Coordinates of C-alpha atoms in Angstrom, one line a residue:
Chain I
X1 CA -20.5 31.9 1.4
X2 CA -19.9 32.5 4.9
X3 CA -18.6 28.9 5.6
X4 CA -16.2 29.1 2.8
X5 CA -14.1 32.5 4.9
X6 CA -14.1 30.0 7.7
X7 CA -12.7 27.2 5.5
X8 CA -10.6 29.5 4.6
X9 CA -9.4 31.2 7.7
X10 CA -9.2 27.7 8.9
X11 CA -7.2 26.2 6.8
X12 CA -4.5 29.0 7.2
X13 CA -4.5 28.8 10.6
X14 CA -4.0 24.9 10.6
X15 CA -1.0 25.8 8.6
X16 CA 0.1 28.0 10.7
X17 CA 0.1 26.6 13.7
X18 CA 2.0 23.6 12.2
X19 CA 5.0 25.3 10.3
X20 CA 7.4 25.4 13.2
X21 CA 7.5 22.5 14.7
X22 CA 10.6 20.5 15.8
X23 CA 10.6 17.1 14.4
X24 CA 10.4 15.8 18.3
X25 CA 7.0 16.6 18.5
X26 CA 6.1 15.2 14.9
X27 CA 4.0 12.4 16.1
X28 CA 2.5 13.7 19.6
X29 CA 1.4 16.6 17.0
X30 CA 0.2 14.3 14.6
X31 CA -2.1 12.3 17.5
X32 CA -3.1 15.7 19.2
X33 CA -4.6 17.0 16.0
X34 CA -5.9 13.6 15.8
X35 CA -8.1 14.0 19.0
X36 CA -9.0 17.2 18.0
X37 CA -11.3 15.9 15.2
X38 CA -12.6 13.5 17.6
X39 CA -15.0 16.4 18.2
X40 CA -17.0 15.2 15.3
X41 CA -18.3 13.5 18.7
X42 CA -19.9 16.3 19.0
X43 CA -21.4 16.0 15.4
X44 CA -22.5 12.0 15.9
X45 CA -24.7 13.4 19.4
X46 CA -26.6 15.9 17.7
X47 CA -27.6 13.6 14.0
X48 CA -28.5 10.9 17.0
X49 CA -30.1 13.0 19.1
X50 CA -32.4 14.2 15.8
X51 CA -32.6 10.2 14.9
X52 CA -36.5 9.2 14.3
X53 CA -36.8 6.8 17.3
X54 CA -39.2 4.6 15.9
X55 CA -36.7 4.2 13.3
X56 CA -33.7 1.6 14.5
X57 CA -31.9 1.9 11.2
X58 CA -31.4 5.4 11.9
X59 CA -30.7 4.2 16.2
X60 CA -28.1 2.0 14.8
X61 CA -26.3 4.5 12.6
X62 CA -26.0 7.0 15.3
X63 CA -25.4 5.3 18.3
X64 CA -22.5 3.7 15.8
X65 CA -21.5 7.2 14.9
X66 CA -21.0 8.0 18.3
X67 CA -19.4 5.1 19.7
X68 CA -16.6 6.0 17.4
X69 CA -16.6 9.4 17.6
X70 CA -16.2 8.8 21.7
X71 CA -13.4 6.6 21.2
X72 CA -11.2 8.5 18.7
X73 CA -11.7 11.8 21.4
X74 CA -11.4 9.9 24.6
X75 CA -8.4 7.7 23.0
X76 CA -6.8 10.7 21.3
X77 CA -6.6 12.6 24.7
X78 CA -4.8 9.6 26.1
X79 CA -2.3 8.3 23.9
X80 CA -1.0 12.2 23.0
X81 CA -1.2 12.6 27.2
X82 CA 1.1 10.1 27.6
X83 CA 3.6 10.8 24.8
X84 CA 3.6 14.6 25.8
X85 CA 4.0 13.4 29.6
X86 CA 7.6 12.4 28.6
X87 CA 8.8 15.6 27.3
X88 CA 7.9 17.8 31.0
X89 CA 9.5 15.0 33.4
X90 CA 13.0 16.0 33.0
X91 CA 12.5 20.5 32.4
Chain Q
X1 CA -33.5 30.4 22.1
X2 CA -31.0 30.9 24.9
X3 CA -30.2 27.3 25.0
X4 CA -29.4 27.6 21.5
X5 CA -27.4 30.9 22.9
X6 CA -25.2 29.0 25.1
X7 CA -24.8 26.2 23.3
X8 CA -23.3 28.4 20.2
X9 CA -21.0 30.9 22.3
X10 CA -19.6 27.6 24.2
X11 CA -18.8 25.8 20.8
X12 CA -17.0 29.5 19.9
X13 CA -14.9 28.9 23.3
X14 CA -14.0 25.5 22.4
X15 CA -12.9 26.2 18.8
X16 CA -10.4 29.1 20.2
X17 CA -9.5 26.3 22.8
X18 CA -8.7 23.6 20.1
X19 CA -7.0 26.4 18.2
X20 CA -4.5 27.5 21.2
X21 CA -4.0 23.9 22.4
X22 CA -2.9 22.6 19.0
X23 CA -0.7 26.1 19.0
X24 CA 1.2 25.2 21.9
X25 CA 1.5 21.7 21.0
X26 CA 3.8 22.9 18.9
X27 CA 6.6 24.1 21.0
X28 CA 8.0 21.7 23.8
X29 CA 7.9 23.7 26.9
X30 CA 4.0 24.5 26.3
X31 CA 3.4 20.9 24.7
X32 CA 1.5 19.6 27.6
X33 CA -0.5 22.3 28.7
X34 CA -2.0 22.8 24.9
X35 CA -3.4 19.1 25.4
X36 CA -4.9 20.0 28.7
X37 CA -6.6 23.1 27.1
X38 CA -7.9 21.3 24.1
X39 CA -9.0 18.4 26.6
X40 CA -10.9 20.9 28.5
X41 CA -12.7 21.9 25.0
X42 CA -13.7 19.0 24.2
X43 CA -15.2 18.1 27.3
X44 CA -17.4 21.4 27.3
X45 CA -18.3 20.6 23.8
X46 CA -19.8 17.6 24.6
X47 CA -21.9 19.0 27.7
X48 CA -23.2 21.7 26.0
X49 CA -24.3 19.4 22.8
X50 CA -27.0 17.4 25.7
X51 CA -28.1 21.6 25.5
X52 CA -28.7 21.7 21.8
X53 CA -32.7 22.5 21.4
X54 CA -34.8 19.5 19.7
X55 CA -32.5 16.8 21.3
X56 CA -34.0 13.3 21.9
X57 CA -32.4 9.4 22.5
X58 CA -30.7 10.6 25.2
X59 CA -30.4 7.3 27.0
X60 CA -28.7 6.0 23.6
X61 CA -26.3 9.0 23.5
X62 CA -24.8 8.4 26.8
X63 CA -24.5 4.5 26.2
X64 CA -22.7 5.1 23.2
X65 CA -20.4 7.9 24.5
X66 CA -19.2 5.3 27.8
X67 CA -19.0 2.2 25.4
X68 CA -16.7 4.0 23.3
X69 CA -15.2 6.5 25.7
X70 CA -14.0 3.5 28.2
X71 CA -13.0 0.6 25.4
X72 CA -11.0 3.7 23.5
X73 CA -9.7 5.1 27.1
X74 CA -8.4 1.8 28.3
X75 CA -6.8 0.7 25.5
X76 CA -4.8 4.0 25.1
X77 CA -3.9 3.6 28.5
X78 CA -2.6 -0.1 28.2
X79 CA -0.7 0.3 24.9
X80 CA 3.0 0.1 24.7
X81 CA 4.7 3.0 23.8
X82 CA 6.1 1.1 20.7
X83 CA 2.7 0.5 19.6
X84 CA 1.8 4.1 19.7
X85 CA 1.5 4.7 15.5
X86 CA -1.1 1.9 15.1
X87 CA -3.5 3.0 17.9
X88 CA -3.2 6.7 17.0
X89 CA -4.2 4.8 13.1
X90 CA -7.1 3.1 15.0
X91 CA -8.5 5.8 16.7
X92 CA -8.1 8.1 13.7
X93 CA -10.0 5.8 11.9
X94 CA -12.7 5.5 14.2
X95 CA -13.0 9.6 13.6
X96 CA -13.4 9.3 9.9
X97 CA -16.1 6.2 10.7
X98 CA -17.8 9.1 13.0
X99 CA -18.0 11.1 9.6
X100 CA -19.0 8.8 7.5
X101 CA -21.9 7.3 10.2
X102 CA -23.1 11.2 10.4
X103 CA -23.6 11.6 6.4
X104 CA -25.2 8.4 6.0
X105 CA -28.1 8.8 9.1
X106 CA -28.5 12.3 7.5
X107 CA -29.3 10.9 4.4
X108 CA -31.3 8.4 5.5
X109 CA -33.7 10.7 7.3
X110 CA -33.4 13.3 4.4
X111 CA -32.0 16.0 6.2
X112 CA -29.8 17.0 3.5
X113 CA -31.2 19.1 0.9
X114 CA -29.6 22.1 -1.3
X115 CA -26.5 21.4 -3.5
X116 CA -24.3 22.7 -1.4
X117 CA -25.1 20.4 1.7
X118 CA -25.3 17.3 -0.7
X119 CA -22.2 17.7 -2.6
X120 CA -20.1 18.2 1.1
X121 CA -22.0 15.7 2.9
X122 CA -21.1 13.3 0.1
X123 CA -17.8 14.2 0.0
X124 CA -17.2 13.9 3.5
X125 CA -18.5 10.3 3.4
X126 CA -16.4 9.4 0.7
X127 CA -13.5 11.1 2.6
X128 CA -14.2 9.7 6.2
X129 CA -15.1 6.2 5.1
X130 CA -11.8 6.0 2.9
X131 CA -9.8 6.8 6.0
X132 CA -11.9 4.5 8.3
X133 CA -11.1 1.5 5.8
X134 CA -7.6 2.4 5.1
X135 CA -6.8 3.2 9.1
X136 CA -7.8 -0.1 9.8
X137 CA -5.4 -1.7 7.2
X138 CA -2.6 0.3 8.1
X139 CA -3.9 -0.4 12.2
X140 CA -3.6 -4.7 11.0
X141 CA -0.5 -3.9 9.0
X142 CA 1.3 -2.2 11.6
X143 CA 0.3 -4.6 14.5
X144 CA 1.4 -7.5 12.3
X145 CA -1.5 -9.0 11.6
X146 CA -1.1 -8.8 8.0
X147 CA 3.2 -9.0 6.9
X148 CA 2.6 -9.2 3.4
X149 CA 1.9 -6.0 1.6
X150 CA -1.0 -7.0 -1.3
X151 CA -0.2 -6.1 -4.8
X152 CA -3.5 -6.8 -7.1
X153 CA -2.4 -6.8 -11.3
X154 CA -2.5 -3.8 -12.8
X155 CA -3.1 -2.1 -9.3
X156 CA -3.0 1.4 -9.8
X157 CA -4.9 1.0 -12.7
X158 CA -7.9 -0.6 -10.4
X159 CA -7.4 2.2 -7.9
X160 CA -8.5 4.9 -10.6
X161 CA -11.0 2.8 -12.2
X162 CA -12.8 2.0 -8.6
X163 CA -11.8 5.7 -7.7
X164 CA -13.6 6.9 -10.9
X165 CA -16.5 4.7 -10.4
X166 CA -17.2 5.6 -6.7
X167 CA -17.1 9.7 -7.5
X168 CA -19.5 9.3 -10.2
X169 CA -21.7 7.3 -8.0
X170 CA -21.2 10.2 -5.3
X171 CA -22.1 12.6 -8.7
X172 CA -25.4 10.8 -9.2
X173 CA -26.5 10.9 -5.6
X174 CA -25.7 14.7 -5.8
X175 CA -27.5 15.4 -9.0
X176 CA -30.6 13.4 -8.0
X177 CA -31.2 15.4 -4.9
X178 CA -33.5 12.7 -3.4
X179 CA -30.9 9.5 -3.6
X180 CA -32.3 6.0 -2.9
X181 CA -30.9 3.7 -0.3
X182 CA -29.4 1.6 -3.0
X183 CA -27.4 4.5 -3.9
X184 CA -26.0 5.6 -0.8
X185 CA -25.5 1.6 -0.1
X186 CA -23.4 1.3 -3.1
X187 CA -21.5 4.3 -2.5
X188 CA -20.4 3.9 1.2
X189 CA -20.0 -0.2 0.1
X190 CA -17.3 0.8 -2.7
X191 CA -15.8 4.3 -0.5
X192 CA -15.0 1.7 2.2
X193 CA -13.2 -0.9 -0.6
X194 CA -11.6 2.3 -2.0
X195 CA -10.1 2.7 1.5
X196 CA -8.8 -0.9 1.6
X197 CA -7.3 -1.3 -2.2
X198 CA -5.2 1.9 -1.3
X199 CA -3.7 1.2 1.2
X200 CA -3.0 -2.7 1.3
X201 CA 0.0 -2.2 -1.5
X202 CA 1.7 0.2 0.9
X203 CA 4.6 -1.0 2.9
X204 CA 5.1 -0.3 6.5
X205 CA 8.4 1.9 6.0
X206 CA 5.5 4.1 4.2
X207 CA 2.9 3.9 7.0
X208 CA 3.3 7.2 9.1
X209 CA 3.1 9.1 5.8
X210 CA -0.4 7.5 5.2
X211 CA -1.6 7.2 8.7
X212 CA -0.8 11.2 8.6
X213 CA -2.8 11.4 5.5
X214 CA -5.6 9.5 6.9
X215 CA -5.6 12.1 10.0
X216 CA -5.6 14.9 7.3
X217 CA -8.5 13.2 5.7
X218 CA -10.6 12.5 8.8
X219 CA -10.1 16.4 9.4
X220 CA -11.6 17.5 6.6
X221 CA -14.3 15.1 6.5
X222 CA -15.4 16.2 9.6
X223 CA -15.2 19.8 8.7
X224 CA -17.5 19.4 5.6
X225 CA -20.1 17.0 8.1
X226 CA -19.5 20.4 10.3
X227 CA -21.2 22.8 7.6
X228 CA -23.6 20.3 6.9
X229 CA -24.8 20.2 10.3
X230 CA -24.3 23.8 10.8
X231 CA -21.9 23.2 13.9
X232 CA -18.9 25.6 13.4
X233 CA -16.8 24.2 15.9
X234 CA -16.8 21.2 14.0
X235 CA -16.3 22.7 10.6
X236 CA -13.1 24.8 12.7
X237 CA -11.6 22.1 14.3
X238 CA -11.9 20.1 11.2
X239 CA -10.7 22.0 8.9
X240 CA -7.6 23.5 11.3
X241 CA -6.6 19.5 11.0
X242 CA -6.9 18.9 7.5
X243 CA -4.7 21.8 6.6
X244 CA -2.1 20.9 9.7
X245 CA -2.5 17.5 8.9
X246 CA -1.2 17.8 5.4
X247 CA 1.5 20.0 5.9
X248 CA 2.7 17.4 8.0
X249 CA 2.3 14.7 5.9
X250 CA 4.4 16.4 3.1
X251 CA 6.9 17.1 6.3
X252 CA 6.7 13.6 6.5
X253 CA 7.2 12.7 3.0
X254 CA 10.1 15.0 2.6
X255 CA 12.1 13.2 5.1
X256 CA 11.6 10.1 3.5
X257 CA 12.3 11.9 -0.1
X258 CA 9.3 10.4 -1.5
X259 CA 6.5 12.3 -3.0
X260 CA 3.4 11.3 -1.4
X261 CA 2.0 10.1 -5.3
X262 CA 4.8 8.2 -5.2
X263 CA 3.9 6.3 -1.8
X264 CA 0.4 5.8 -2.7
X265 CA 1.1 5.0 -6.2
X266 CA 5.0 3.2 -6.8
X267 CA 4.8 1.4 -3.3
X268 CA 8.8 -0.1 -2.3
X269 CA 8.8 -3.5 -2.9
X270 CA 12.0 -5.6 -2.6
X271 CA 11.3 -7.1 -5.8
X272 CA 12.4 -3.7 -7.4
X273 CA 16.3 -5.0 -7.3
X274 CA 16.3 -8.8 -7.7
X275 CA 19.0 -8.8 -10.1
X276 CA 21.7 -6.5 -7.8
X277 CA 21.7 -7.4 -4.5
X278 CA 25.5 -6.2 -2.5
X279 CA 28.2 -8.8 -2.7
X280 CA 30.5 -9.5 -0.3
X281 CA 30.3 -11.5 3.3
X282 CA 28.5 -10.7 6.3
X283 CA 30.6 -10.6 9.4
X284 CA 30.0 -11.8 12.8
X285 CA 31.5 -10.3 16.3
X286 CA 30.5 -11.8 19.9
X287 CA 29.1 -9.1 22.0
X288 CA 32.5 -9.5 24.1
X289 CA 34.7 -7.6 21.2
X290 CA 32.0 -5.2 20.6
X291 CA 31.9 -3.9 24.4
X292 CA 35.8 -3.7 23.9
X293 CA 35.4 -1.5 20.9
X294 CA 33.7 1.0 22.5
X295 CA 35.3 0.7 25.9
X296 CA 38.3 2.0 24.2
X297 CA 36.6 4.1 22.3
X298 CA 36.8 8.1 22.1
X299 CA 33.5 8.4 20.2
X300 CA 30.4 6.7 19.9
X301 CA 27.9 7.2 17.7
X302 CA 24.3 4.9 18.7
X303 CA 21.7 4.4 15.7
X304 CA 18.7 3.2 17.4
X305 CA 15.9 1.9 15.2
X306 CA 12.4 0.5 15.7
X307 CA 14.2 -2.9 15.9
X308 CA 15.6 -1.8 19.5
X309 CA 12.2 -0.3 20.4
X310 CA 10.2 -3.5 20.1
X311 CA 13.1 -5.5 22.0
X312 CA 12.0 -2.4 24.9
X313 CA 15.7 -2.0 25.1
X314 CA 16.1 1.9 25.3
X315 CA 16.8 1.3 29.0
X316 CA 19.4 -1.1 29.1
X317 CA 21.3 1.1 26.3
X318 CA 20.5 4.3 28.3
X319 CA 22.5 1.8 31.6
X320 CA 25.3 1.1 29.0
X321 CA 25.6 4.6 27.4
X322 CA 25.8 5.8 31.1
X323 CA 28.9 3.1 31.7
X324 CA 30.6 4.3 29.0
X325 CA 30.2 8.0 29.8
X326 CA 32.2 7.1 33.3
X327 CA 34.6 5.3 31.0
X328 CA 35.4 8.2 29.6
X329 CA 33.6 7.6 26.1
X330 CA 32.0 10.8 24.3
X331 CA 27.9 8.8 23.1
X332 CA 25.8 10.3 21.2
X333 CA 22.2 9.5 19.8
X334 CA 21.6 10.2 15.7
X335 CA 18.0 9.5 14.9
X336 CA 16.9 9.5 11.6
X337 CA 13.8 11.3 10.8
X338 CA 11.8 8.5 10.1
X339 CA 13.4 6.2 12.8
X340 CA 10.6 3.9 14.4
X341 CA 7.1 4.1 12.7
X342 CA 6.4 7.8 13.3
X343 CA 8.9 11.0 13.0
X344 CA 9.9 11.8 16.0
X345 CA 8.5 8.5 17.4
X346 CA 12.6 7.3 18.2
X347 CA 13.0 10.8 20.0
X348 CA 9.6 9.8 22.4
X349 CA 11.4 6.3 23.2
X350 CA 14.3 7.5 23.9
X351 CA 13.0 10.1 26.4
X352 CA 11.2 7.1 28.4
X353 CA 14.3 6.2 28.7
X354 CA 15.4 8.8 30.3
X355 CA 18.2 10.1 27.7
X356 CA 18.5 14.0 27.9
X357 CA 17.8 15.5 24.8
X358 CA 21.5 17.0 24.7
X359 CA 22.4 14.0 23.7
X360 CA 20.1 13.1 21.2
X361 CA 20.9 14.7 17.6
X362 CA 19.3 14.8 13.9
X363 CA 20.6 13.5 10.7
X364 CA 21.8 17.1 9.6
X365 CA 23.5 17.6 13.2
X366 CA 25.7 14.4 13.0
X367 CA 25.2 13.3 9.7
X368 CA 29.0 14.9 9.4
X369 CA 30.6 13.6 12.7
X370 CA 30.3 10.3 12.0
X371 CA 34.1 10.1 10.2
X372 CA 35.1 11.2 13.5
X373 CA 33.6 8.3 15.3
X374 CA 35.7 5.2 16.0
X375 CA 32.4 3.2 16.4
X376 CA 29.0 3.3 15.3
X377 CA 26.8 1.2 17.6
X378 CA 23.6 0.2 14.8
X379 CA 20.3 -1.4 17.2
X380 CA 17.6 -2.6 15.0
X381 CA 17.9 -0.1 12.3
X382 CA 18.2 -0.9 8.7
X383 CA 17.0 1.2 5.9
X384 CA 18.2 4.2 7.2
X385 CA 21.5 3.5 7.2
X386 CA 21.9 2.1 4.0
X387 CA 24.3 3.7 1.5
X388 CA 22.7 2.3 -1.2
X389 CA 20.4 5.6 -1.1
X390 CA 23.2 7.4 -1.7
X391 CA 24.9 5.4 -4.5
X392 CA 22.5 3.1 -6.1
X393 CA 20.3 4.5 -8.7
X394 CA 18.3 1.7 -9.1
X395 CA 17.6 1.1 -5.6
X396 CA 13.7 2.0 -4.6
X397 CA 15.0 4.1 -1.8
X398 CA 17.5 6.0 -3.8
X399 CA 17.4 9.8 -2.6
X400 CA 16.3 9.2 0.6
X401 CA 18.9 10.7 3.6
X402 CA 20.3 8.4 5.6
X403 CA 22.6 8.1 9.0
X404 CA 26.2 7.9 7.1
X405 CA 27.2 5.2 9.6
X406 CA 29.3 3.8 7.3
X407 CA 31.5 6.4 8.0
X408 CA 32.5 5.4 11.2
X409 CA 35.7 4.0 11.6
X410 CA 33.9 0.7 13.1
X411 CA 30.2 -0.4 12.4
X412 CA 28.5 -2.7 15.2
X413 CA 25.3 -3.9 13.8
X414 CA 22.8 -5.7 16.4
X415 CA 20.4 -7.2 14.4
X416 CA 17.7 -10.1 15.1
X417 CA 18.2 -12.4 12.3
X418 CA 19.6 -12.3 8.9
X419 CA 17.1 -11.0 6.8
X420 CA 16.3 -7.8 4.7
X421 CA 15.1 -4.3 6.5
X422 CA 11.5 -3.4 6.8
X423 CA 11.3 -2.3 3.1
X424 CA 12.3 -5.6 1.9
X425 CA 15.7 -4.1 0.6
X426 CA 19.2 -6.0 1.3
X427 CA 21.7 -3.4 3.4
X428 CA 25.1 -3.2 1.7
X429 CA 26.3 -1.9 4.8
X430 CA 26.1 -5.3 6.6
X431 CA 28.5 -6.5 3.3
X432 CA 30.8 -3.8 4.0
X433 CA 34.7 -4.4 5.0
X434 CA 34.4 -1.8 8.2
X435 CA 31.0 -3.4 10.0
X436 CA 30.6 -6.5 11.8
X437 CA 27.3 -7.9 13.2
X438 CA 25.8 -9.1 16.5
X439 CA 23.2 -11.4 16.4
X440 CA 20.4 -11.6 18.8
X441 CA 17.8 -9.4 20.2
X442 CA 18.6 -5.6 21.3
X443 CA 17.4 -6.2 24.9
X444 CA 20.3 -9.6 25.5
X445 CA 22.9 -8.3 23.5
X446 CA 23.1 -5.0 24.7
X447 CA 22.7 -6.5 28.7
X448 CA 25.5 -9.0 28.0
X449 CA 27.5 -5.6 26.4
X450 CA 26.7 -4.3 29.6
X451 CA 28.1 -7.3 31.7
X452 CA 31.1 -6.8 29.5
X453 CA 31.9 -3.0 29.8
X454 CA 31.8 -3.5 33.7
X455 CA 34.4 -6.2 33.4
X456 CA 36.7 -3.8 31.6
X457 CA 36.4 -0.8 33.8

């Protein structure tokens, strides 16, 4: 029950923070929200870290979980750093 | 019991980090701090999670996080700006993978028990592993490794059939409790086609719309893995995305005038107007008379499309826009909401460029200037200024706002070769008595305009 007031709450807030935005920052918006689920990083660690390890079907599904996870973070932080570096260089 | 202390209050810290970064992401002037901030959030929420009692494989962990980390960190770094929508379609995908990847280990060491827990870890499989299939379609599609845009018979009638059969899969794995592995094979195995038989009909004039959907999807398949796990942070950031996600795919959408249904379900083909194409003759002008055009100009109006983007020639028409300035000549920019592959993808182009934003307008700020314009200088963009949206009810882009270049008093077209825009549609512009056409590639055609301007100053 509690999880479905912070669905909730979240969901407004996603809205939110989107409804004013000027259609410049339409796709660095779209790739900064994208590496902000790349925390399900965060989400691969811990089911790999609780992975049975004699088990290496479970090994393999985590470490696979992370390795993604890793790269949509660490490649979301880039691509959005570089779009949003354009729009300070000239203010 | 204080690790698990820490661990919790630092994944509150991050959640209002992510919440205040995406917030000022928002605006321009705080754009690039907000990524910092939710940089710095993430990077706390992965320390802390080495913190999280029970933890083992640690060796594994930190493998996996470089592997991915550096491959997805080097290619971010290295991609062309033009390529942008396709990598942010890649990594996106990779997130809903992430999803999927976390459902399926939990059910595979039966960690998920209770209705609840199995019908969102289910659904957030189904969720992630339909955007990790359908990312990496639109990711080929857009990168050109696959042109042609798949139509099966009867296709949206196999979409709800397979879409059907995979939810009542999901249903049984739910109801049982205790699924077997042939179960949750069978259900990631058809999730995963699902993915693929969606999106191969789209066309690429429809891909931001879906790669935003896909982002909106990831979201919230990580926010249900979040509850499962128990992880709020997750569950937060997850959710924030889904819901910010879709507004902005139905932002998306609306400047396109086409209903999302209608883009995963009536895909544009050219097909649609076989019988109608425009009739008239296409007309050709050297770069030479163009350049003269506008030399003499009073006001320009440039429509820059993805076709001048992949050419990388934003900086040679920045050089000539700048010319023409000294000549006297009032430029501006119109870019159509859905110019290049992203909205506001043309605006982040241009400012690589260097062109101040003063100059650069939307379709509702120019849209009604252009019948004051003696030219309008067209640079690898197609569907958006063609007036058979306005005019042609039988056209599949019929509805959607355009550029009214054909306003102008004059219409220069550069354009690569002779064939149809990116939707497959014919342009009656190019037909029409006011617009002649330059052949060749943005980047030579707009240097040899270049060459010419100086020669007339």
């Amino acid at each position: 029950m509690e999880a479905l007031y912070i669905f909730m709450l979240a969901a407004f807030t996603g809205y939110e923070v989107i409804a004013r935005v000027p259609v410049i920052l339409h796709t660095p918006l779209m790739s900064g929200s994208n590496f902000v689920h790349g925390v399900v990083l965060v989400g691969a660690m811990v089911v790999l870290g609780h992975a049975d390890p004699e088990d290496p079907l479970q090994l393999a599904i985590g470490f696979i979980a992370v390795v993604l996870g890793a790269a949509n973070a660490a490649g979301g932080y880039v691509v959005t750093e570089r779009m949003l570096a354009m729009f300070t260089k000239k203010n | 019991m204080t690790a698990k202390l820490l661990v919790d209050a630092s994944y509150f810290v991050v959640a209002v980090l992510f919440i205040l970064g995406l917030k000022a992401m928002a605006s321009p002037v705080t754009a690039r701090k907000g990524i910092v901030w939710a940089g710095i959030g993430m990077v706390v929420a992965t320390l802390v999670t080495f913190f999280t009692p029970g933890m083992q494989n640690f060796g594994l962990i930190i493998l996996a996080i470089v592997i991915g980390g550096v491959a997805a960190w080097w290619s971010g770094k290295v991609v062309k700006m033009t390529d942008m929508p396709q990598m942010v379609a890649i990594y996106n995908g990779m997130g809903g993978g992430a999803a999927a990847a976390i459902a399926a280990l939990e059910f595979a060491r039966g960690g998920v028990h209770g209705i609840v827990f199995t019908t969102l870890a289910t659904l957030g499989a189904l969720i992630g592993a339909v955007s990790f299939s359908g990312s990496c379609v639109a990711f080929a599609k857009l990168q050109g490794l696959m042109n042609k845009a798949w139509r099966l018979p009867a296709q949206n009638a196999v979409n709800i059939v397979l879409a059907l059969v995979t939810v009542l899969v999901g249903v049984g794995i739910v109801v049982s409790g205790d699924p077997t592995p042939t179960q949750i094979i069978t259900f990631f195995v058809l999730s995963l086609v699902l993915g693929v038989i969606i999106t191969l009909p789209i066309g690429g004039a429809d891909m931001p719309v879906v790669i935003s959907l896909f982002n909106a999807f990831t979201g919230l398949a990580v926010g249900f893995e979040g509850y499962v796990l128990g992880i709020p942070a997750l569950i937060i950031a997850g959710i924030v995305v889904g819901a910010a996600g879709t507004l902005l795919t139905q932002l998306m959408a609306k400047a396109m005038n086409r209903p999302i249904t209608n883009i995963l379900f009536s895909p544009i083909t050219g097909e649609a107007q076989a019988g109608s194409g425009p009739t008239g003759t296409m007309k050709e002008c050297s770069s030479m008379d163009a350049a003269s055009m506008m030399r003499y100009a009073q006001k320009v109006i440039i429509v820059p499309g993805y076709g001048m983007a992949v050419a990388g020639a934003q900086h040679k028409v920045y050089e000539m826009t700048k010319l023409l300035e000294e000549a006297g000549v009032e430029v501006k920019f119109a870019i159509h909401p859905v110019a290049g592959r992203m909205p506001g993808h043309m605006n982040v182009l241009l400012a690589e460029a260097g062109v101040p934003y003063e100059q650069i307008f939307d379709l509702e700020e120019i849209n009604e200037e252009f019948s004051q314009a003696d030219v309008a200088l067209v640079i690898g963009a197609n569907d958006v200024v063609n007036p058979v949206a306005r005019t042609d009810k039988t056209s599949p882009i019929y509805g959607m706002p355009i550029l009214n270049a054909d306003k102008a008093q004059n219409v220069i077209v550069i354009k690569r070769g002779k064939g149809a825009g990116y939707s497959g549609i014919e342009n009656a512009l190019f037909f029409e008595e006011n617009c002649r056409l330059c052949y060749g590639s943005a980047q030579g055609v707009v240097s040899e305009m270049i060459g010419h301007v100086k020669s007339l100053s």
